[in-house]
Short mmCIF file of C-alpha atoms in Angstrom, two decimals:
data_model
loop_
_atom_site.label_atom_id
_atom_site.label_comp_id
_atom_site.label_asym_id
_atom_site.label_seq_id
_atom_site.Cartn_x
_atom_site.Cartn_y
_atom_site.Cartn_z
CA PRO Q 1 76.65 117.08 116.42
CA LEU Q 2 77.18 118.60 119.81
CA LEU Q 3 75.02 117.87 122.80
CA ALA Q 4 74.36 120.32 125.59
CA ARG Q 5 72.61 119.85 128.88
CA PRO Q 6 70.21 122.70 129.60
CA PRO Q 7 68.60 122.61 133.06
CA GLN Q 8 64.96 121.47 133.04
CA GLY Q 9 62.54 122.57 135.67
CA GLY Q 10 59.79 125.08 136.36
CA GLU Q 11 60.01 128.33 138.28
CA GLY Q 12 58.31 126.98 141.38
CA SER Q 13 59.82 123.53 141.10
CA THR Q 14 62.85 122.56 143.24
CA ALA Q 15 63.69 119.42 141.22
CA VAL Q 16 65.99 119.88 138.28
CA ARG Q 17 65.94 117.31 135.52
CA LYS Q 18 69.05 116.89 133.41
CA THR Q 19 68.51 115.97 129.76
CA PHE Q 20 70.62 116.27 126.66
CA ALA Q 21 69.42 118.25 123.66
CA HIS Q 22 70.97 118.57 120.21
CA VAL Q 23 72.55 121.97 119.57
CA PRO Q 24 73.09 122.64 115.84
CA SER Q 25 76.64 123.88 115.30
CA LEU Q 26 79.43 123.93 112.72
CA ILE Q 27 83.13 123.74 113.50
CA GLY Q 28 85.39 124.90 110.71
CA ALA Q 29 89.03 125.79 110.19
CA MET Q 30 91.09 127.67 107.68
CA GLU Q 31 93.53 125.72 105.51
CA ALA Q 32 96.52 127.02 107.47
CA GLU Q 33 94.95 125.83 110.72
CA GLU Q 34 94.31 122.38 109.23
CA VAL Q 35 97.94 122.13 108.10
CA GLY Q 36 99.10 123.17 111.58
CA VAL Q 37 96.90 120.56 113.25
CA GLU Q 38 98.12 117.86 110.84
CA HIS Q 39 101.72 118.85 111.62
CA LEU Q 40 101.07 118.56 115.35
CA LEU Q 41 99.30 115.22 114.92
CA ARG Q 42 102.33 113.80 113.12
CA ASP Q 43 104.43 114.34 116.24
CA ILE Q 44 102.00 112.47 118.49
CA ASN Q 45 103.31 109.03 119.30
CA ASP Q 46 100.87 106.28 118.42
CA PRO Q 47 101.15 103.62 121.13
CA THR Q 48 99.93 100.90 118.75
CA VAL Q 49 102.93 101.48 116.45
CA SER Q 50 106.07 100.23 118.10
CA THR Q 51 109.67 100.59 117.14
CA VAL Q 52 112.51 98.30 118.06
CA ALA Q 53 113.73 100.79 120.68
CA ASN Q 54 110.30 100.90 122.30
CA LEU Q 55 110.15 97.10 122.34
CA VAL Q 56 113.57 96.88 123.97
CA LYS Q 57 112.63 99.53 126.56
CA ALA Q 58 109.41 97.69 127.35
CA LYS Q 59 111.25 94.39 127.80
CA LEU Q 60 113.89 96.00 130.01
CA SER Q 61 111.18 97.64 132.08
CA GLY Q 62 109.34 94.32 132.43
CA LEU Q 63 112.50 92.47 133.44
CA SER Q 64 113.47 95.09 136.01
CA THR Q 65 109.96 94.98 137.50
CA LEU Q 66 110.12 91.18 137.61
CA THR Q 67 113.48 91.39 139.39
CA GLU Q 68 112.10 93.85 141.94
CA LYS Q 69 109.08 91.66 142.67
CA LEU Q 70 111.18 88.51 143.00
CA VAL Q 71 113.53 90.27 145.43
CA GLU Q 72 110.50 91.49 147.39
CA MET Q 73 109.14 87.91 147.54
CA LYS Q 74 112.55 86.62 148.67
CA ASP Q 75 112.76 89.26 151.39
CA TYR Q 76 109.26 88.36 152.61
CA LEU Q 77 110.03 84.64 152.74
CA THR Q 78 113.35 85.32 154.51
CA ALA Q 79 111.59 87.49 157.11
CA VAL Q 80 108.94 84.79 157.67
CA SER Q 81 111.54 82.03 158.04
CA GLU Q 82 113.55 84.14 160.54
CA GLY Q 83 110.38 84.88 162.53
CA ARG Q 84 110.44 88.66 161.96
CA MET Q 85 107.08 88.52 160.14
CA LYS Q 86 103.99 86.42 160.55
CA ALA Q 87 103.16 84.08 157.65
CA ASN Q 88 100.13 85.09 155.58
CA SER Q 89 98.55 82.11 153.82
CA ASP Q 90 97.08 84.25 150.99
CA ILE Q 91 100.48 85.73 150.14
CA ILE Q 92 102.16 82.33 150.21
CA ALA Q 93 99.37 80.84 148.04
CA ASN Q 94 99.86 83.65 145.49
CA MET Q 95 103.62 83.05 145.50
CA GLN Q 96 103.06 79.34 144.93
CA ALA Q 97 100.72 80.10 142.01
CA ILE Q 98 103.31 82.43 140.47
CA VAL Q 99 106.08 79.85 140.79
CA ASN Q 100 103.84 77.11 139.36
CA LEU Q 101 103.09 79.25 136.29
CA LEU Q 102 106.79 79.73 135.46
CA PRO Q 103 107.98 77.51 132.60
CA ASN Q 104 110.26 74.60 133.41
CA LEU Q 105 113.40 75.47 131.48
CA ASN Q 106 115.15 72.25 132.47
CA VAL Q 107 113.28 70.28 129.80
CA GLU Q 108 115.61 69.70 126.85
CA GLU Q 109 112.80 69.85 124.29
CA LEU Q 110 111.62 73.26 125.52
CA VAL Q 111 115.13 74.69 125.53
CA ARG Q 112 115.72 73.38 122.01
CA SER Q 113 112.44 74.79 120.69
CA MET Q 114 113.18 78.19 122.24
CA LEU Q 115 116.62 78.23 120.62
CA VAL Q 116 115.14 77.27 117.25
CA LYS Q 117 112.49 79.99 117.51
CA ASN Q 118 115.12 82.55 118.56
CA ASN Q 119 117.37 81.55 115.63
CA ASP Q 120 114.42 81.79 113.23
CA MET Q 121 113.54 85.29 114.46
CA HIS Q 122 117.14 86.46 114.16
CA MET Q 123 117.38 84.95 110.68
CA VAL Q 124 114.30 86.90 109.60
CA ILE Q 125 115.76 90.11 111.01
CA TYR Q 126 119.09 89.45 109.26
CA LEU Q 127 117.45 88.62 105.94
CA SER Q 128 115.21 91.67 106.06
CA ALA Q 129 118.22 93.92 106.74
CA LEU Q 130 120.11 92.24 103.90
CA ILE Q 131 117.18 92.66 101.51
CA ARG Q 132 116.80 96.33 102.47
CA CYS Q 133 120.52 96.81 101.80
CA VAL Q 134 120.32 95.13 98.37
CA ILE Q 135 117.25 97.18 97.44
CA ALA Q 136 119.00 100.39 98.52
CA LEU Q 137 122.06 99.48 96.44
CA HIS Q 138 119.85 98.65 93.47
CA ASP Q 139 118.07 102.00 93.82
CA LEU Q 140 121.46 103.71 94.00
CA VAL Q 141 122.58 102.03 90.77
CA LEU Q 142 119.32 102.94 89.03
CA ASN Q 143 119.68 106.52 90.27
CA LYS Q 144 123.22 106.71 88.90
CA ILE Q 145 122.09 105.31 85.54
CA ALA Q 146 119.24 107.81 85.38
CA TYR Q 147 121.60 110.65 86.32
CA ASN Q 148 124.11 109.60 83.65
CA ASP Q 149 121.33 109.41 81.06
CA GLU Q 150 120.14 112.91 81.96
CA GLU Q 151 123.55 114.59 82.35
CA GLY Q 152 125.52 112.48 79.94
CA ASP Q 153 128.54 110.47 80.96
CA GLY Q 154 131.43 112.93 80.96
CA PHE Q 155 133.83 110.04 80.57
CA GLY Q 156 132.19 108.56 77.46
CA GLU Q 157 134.53 110.18 74.96
CA VAL Q 158 137.59 109.58 77.11
CA LYS Q 159 136.69 105.92 77.47
CA ASP Q 160 136.25 105.61 73.69
CA LYS Q 161 139.63 107.27 73.07
CA LYS Q 162 141.30 104.97 75.54
CA LYS Q 163 139.70 101.99 73.86
CA ASP Q 164 140.81 103.24 70.46
CA SER Q 165 144.34 103.95 71.68
CA GLY Q 166 144.40 100.54 73.35
CA GLU Q 167 143.37 98.88 70.09
CA GLU Q 168 146.00 100.87 68.20
CA LYS Q 169 148.66 99.79 70.71
CA LYS Q 170 147.61 96.16 70.27
CA GLU Q 171 147.81 96.52 66.50
CA GLU Q 172 151.23 98.13 66.80
CA GLU Q 173 152.43 95.39 69.11
CA SER Q 174 151.12 92.68 66.84
CA GLY Q 175 152.80 94.45 63.90
CA ASN Q 176 156.08 94.62 65.83
CA ASP Q 177 155.76 90.93 66.67
CA LYS Q 178 155.28 90.12 62.99
CA LYS Q 179 158.33 92.20 62.08
CA LYS Q 180 160.39 90.50 64.75
CA ASN Q 181 159.20 87.10 63.61
CA GLY Q 182 159.98 88.07 60.05
CA LYS Q 183 163.48 89.30 60.94
CA GLY Q 184 164.12 86.24 62.98
CA ALA Q 185 163.05 84.07 60.07
CA ASP Q 186 165.34 86.01 57.71
CA ALA Q 187 168.21 85.65 60.16
CA LYS Q 188 167.74 81.92 60.36
CA ASN Q 189 167.66 81.54 56.60
#
């Protein structure tokens, strides 16, 4: 439903009252227009869905902003200590609050827990990449099997002939060995 705001007031009245009234309407589109709109909507970036590149960019942006602010704080404190600026107690109190909220990375237990968490996250990323690779290889093998079933393995007859010829060669060799053994036995006797 659409709402419109028609002006309310009489002819002799100078006061205008603004109210909303329902205006019956219908908005429609042809199928081609709907497809076009869907195509355009696919290209719109959803900020709730993040990719690894977006996460890295956000972290880099945050770190660069943090660096800029820390340099600005350092410059302010340097100027105050050299007497070029007058000390502002509110600014110094805010700086103290910021510094107090920073984690103490000198504690061995905290450093160890951060390393363990980092290793766990990297292990999950590595395992997921490995699993995706194995699944892709498995799909490739299944695809090749399905393709060979549909098209027929062009090497099937050749492989059978090679196997047969290989078996014949083995039989011939074993026959030659028997003959040699037989001749050798006759020669000894």
